[in-house]
Short mmCIF file of C-alpha atoms in Angstrom, two decimals:
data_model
loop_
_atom_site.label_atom_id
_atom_site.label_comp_id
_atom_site.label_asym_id
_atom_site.label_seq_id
_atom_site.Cartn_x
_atom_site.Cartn_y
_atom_site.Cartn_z
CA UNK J 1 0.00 0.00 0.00
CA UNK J 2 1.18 3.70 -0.89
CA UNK J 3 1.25 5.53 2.20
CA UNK J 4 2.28 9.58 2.05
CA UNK J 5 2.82 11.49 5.33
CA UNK J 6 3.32 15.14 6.17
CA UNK J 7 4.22 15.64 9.24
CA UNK J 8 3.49 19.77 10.04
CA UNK J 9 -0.43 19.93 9.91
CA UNK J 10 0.35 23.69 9.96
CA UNK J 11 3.04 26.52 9.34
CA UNK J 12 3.69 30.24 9.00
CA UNK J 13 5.94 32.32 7.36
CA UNK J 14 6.34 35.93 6.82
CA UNK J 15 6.17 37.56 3.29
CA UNK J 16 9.10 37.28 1.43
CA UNK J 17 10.69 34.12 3.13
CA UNK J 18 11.74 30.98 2.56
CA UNK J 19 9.65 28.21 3.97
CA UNK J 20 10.21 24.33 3.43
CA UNK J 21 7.45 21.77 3.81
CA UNK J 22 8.33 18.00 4.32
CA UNK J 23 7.08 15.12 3.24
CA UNK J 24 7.53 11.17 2.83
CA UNK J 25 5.98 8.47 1.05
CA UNK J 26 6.40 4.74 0.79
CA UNK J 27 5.52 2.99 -2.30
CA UNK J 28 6.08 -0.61 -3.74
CA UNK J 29 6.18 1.18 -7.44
CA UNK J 30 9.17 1.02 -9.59
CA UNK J 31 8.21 3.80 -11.80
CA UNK J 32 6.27 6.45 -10.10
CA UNK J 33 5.83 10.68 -10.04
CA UNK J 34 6.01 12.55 -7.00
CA UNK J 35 4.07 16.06 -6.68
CA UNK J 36 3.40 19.08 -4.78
CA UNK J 37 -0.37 20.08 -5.78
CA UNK J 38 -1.71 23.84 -3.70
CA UNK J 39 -5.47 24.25 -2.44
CA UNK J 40 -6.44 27.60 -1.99
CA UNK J 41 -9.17 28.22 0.46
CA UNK J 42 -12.92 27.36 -1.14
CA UNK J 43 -11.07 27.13 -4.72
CA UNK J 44 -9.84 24.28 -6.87
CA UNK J 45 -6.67 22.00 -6.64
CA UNK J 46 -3.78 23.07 -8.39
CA UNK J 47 -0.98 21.48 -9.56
CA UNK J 48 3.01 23.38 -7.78
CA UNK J 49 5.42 20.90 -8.80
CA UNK J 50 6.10 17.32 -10.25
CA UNK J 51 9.11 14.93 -10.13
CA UNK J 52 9.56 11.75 -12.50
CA UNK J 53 11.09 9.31 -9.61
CA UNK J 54 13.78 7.91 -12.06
CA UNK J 55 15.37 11.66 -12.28
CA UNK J 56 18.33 12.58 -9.98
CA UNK J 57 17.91 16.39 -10.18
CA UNK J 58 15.59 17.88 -8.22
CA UNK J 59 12.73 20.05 -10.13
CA UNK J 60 12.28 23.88 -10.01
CA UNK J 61 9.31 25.78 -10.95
CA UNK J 62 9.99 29.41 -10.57
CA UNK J 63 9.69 30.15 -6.45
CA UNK J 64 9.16 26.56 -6.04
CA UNK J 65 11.75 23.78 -5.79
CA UNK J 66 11.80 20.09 -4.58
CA UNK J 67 14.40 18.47 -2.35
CA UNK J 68 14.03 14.69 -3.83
CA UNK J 69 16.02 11.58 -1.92
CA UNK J 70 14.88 8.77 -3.08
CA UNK J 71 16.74 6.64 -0.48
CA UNK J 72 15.49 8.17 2.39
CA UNK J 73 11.80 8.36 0.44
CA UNK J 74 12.08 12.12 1.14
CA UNK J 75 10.42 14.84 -0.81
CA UNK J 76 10.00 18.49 0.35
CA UNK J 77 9.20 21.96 -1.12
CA UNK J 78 10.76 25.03 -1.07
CA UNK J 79 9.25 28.30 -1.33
CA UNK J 80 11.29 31.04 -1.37
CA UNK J 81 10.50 34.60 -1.64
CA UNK J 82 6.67 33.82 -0.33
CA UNK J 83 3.82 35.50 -1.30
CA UNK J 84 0.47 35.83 0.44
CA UNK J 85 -1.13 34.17 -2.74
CA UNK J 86 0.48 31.24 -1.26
CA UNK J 87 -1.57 30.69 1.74
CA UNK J 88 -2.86 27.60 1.09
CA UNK J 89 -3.49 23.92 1.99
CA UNK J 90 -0.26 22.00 -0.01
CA UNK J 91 -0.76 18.18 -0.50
CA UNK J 92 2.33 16.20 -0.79
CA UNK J 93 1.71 12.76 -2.81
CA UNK J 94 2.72 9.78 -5.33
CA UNK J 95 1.00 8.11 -8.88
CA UNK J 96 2.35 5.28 -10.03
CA UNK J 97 1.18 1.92 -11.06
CA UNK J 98 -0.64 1.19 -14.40
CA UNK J 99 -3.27 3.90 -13.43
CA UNK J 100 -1.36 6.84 -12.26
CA UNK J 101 -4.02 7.72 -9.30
CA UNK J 102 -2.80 9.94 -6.53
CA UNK J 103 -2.52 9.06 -3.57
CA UNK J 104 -2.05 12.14 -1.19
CA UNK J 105 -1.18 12.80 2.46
CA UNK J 106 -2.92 14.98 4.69
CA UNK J 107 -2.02 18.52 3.98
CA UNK J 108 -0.17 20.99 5.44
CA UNK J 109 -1.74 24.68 5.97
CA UNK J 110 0.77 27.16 4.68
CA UNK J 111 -0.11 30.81 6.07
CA UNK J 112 1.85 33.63 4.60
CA UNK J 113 2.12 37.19 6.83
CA UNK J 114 2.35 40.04 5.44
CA UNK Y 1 -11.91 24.69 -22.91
CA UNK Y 2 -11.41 26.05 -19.40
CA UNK Y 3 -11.00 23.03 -17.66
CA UNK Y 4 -13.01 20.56 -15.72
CA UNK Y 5 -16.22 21.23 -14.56
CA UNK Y 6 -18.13 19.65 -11.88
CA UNK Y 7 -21.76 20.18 -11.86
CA UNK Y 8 -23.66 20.75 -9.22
CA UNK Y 9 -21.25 22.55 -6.50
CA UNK Y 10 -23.12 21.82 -3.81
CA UNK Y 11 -25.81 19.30 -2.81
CA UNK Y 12 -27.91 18.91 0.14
CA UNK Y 13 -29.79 15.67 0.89
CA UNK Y 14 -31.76 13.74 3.79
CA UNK Y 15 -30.02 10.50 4.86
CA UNK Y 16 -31.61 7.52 2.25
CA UNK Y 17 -31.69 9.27 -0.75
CA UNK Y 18 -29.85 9.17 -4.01
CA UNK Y 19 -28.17 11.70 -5.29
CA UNK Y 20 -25.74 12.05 -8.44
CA UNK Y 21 -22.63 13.67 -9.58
CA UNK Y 22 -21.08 15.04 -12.96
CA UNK Y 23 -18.57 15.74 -14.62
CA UNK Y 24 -16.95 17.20 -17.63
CA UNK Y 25 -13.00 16.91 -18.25
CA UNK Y 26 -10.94 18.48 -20.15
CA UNK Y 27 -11.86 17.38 -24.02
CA UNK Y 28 -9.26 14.66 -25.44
CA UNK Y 29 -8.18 13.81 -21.50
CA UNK Y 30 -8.70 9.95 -21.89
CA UNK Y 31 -8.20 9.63 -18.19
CA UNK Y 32 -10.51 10.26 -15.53
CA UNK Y 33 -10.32 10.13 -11.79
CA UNK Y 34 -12.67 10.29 -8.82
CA UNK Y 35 -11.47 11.24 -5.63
CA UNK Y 36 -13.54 11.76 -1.80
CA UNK Y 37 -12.04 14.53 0.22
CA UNK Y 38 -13.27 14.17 3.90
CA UNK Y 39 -12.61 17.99 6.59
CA UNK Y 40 -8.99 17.96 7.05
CA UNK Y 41 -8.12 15.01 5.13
CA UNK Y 42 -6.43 14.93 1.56
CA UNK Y 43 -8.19 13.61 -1.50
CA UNK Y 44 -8.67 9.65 -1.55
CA UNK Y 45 -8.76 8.04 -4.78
CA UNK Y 46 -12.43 6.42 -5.72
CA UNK Y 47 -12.09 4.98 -9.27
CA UNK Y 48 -10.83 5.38 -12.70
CA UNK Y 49 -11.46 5.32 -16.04
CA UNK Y 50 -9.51 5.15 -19.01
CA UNK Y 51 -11.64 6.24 -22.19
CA UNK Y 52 -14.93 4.79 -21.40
CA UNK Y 53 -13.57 1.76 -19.65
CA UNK Y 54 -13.80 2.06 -15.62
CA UNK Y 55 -10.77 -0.08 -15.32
CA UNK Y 56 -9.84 0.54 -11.16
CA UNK Y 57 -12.28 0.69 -7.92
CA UNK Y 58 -11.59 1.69 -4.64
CA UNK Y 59 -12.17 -0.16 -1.81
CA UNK Y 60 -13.70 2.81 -0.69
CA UNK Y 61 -16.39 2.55 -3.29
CA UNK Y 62 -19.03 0.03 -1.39
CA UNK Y 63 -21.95 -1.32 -3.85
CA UNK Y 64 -24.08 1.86 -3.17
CA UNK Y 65 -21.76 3.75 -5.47
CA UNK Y 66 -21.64 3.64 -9.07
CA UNK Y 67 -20.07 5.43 -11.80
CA UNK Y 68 -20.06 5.61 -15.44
CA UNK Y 69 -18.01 7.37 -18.42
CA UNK Y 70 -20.59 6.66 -21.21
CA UNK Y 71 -18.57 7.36 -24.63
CA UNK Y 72 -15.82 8.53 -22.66
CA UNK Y 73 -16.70 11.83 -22.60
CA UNK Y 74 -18.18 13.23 -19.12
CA UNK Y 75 -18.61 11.13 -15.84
CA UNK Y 76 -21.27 10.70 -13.64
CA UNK Y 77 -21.09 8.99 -9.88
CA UNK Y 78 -24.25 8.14 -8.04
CA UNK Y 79 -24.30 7.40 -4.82
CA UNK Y 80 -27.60 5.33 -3.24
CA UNK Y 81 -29.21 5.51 -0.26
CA UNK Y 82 -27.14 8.38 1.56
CA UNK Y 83 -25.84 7.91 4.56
CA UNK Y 84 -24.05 10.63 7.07
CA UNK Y 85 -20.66 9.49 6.48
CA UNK Y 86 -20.98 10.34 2.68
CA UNK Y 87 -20.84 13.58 3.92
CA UNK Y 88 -17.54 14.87 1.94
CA UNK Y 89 -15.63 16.87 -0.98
CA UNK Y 90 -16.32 14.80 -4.57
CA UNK Y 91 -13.65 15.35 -6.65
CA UNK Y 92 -12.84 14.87 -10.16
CA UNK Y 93 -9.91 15.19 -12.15
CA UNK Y 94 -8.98 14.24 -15.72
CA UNK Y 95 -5.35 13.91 -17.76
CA UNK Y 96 -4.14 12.71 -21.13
CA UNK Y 97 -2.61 9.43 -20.34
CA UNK Y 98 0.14 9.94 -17.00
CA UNK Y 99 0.71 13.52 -17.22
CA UNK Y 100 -1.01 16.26 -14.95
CA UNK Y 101 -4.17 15.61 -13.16
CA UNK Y 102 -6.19 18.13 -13.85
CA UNK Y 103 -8.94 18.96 -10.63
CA UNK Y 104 -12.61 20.26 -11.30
CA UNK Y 105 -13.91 22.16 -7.92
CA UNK Y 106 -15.71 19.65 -6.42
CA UNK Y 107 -19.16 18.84 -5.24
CA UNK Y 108 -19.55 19.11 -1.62
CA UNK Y 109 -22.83 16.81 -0.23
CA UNK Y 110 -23.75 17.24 2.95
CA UNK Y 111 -25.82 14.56 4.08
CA UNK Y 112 -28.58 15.51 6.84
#
């Protein structure tokens, strides 16, 4: 069974800081993806960042960047330069398998300050 | 196209009866997901279909759900005799084979 865990239910940074958010997964899959995906309050998932398993360097989308070990089943995001757009519930997870469903862990609640 | 659509937003029912779900992915996405998202809980996959075939169930999904992807165009998930614990977030998402899952915004059914 795929099991994803994030382990800060909540955190807080102040505008224009860097905040990391940490996650880890187990999965049986060989070939799998690994992704960040944002849920702003009352609106839609969205997808921040995705990682093909079998790729050593870590992925970068603009602010956001991924810290991928694959050893240690270890996948965080980085946010730098935060912006209070970013408040939002972020939802660490895996697809893999023949179907490519998500399975997600339980969120963490970002809150940027101004 | 503006993405996936989930029709209706919100649905209020008494406990026992039946109450159904749509929705329309992105066009040429041959893959479509369901997913239950329960307060302060991330989504949990419900079933899948590839074209029109629903080729994956949840364990999740007891016998008084049911879903369809007629053509394999839009989806539609009916759920039976409602109980309180179907209370929850229905969401669907869509891709084009194992890229991007794309999310509609959900169908929230509170169950009284």
């Amino acid at each position: 069974a795929q099991t994803v865990t994030q382990s800060q239910p909540e955190m807080s940074v102040q505008e224009a800081e860097t905040v990391t958010l940490s996650c880890t997964y187990d999965t049986s899959e060989s070939n799998y993806y690994l992704f960040w995906y944002k849920q702003p309050p009352s609106r839609q998932m969205i997808l921040v960042i995705r990682q093909e398993a079998y790729k050593q360097q870590n992925a970068t989308e603009n602010r956001f960047s991924v810290n991928f070990q694959k050893a240690a089943k270890s996948f965080s995001l980085k946010i730098s330069d935060s912006q209070l757009g970013d408040t939002a519930m972020y939802f660490c997870g895996d697809s893999g398998g023949s179907n490519y469903k998500l399975t997600f862990g339980k969120g963490t609640l970002l809150t940027v300050n101004p | 196209d503006t993405g996936v659509s989930q029709d209706p937003r919100h649905k209020i029912t008494k406990r026992g009866q039946n109450v159904t779900f749509r929705c329309d992915p992105i066009s040429e996405h041959n893959r479509l997901y369901w997913y239950r998202q329960t307060l302060g809980q991330g989504p949990e996959f419900l079933t899948y279909f590839q074209n029109e075939a629903q080729l994956e169930k949840s364990r999740l999904l007891s016998d008084r759900f049911s879903a369809e992807r007629p053509k394999g165009s839009f989806s539609t998930l009916e759920i039976q005799r409602t109980e309180q614990g179907d209370s929850a977030m229905y969401l669907c998402a869509s891709s084009q084979t194992n890229n991007e899952q794309f999310f509609g915004p959900g169908t929230r059914l509170t169950v009284l």
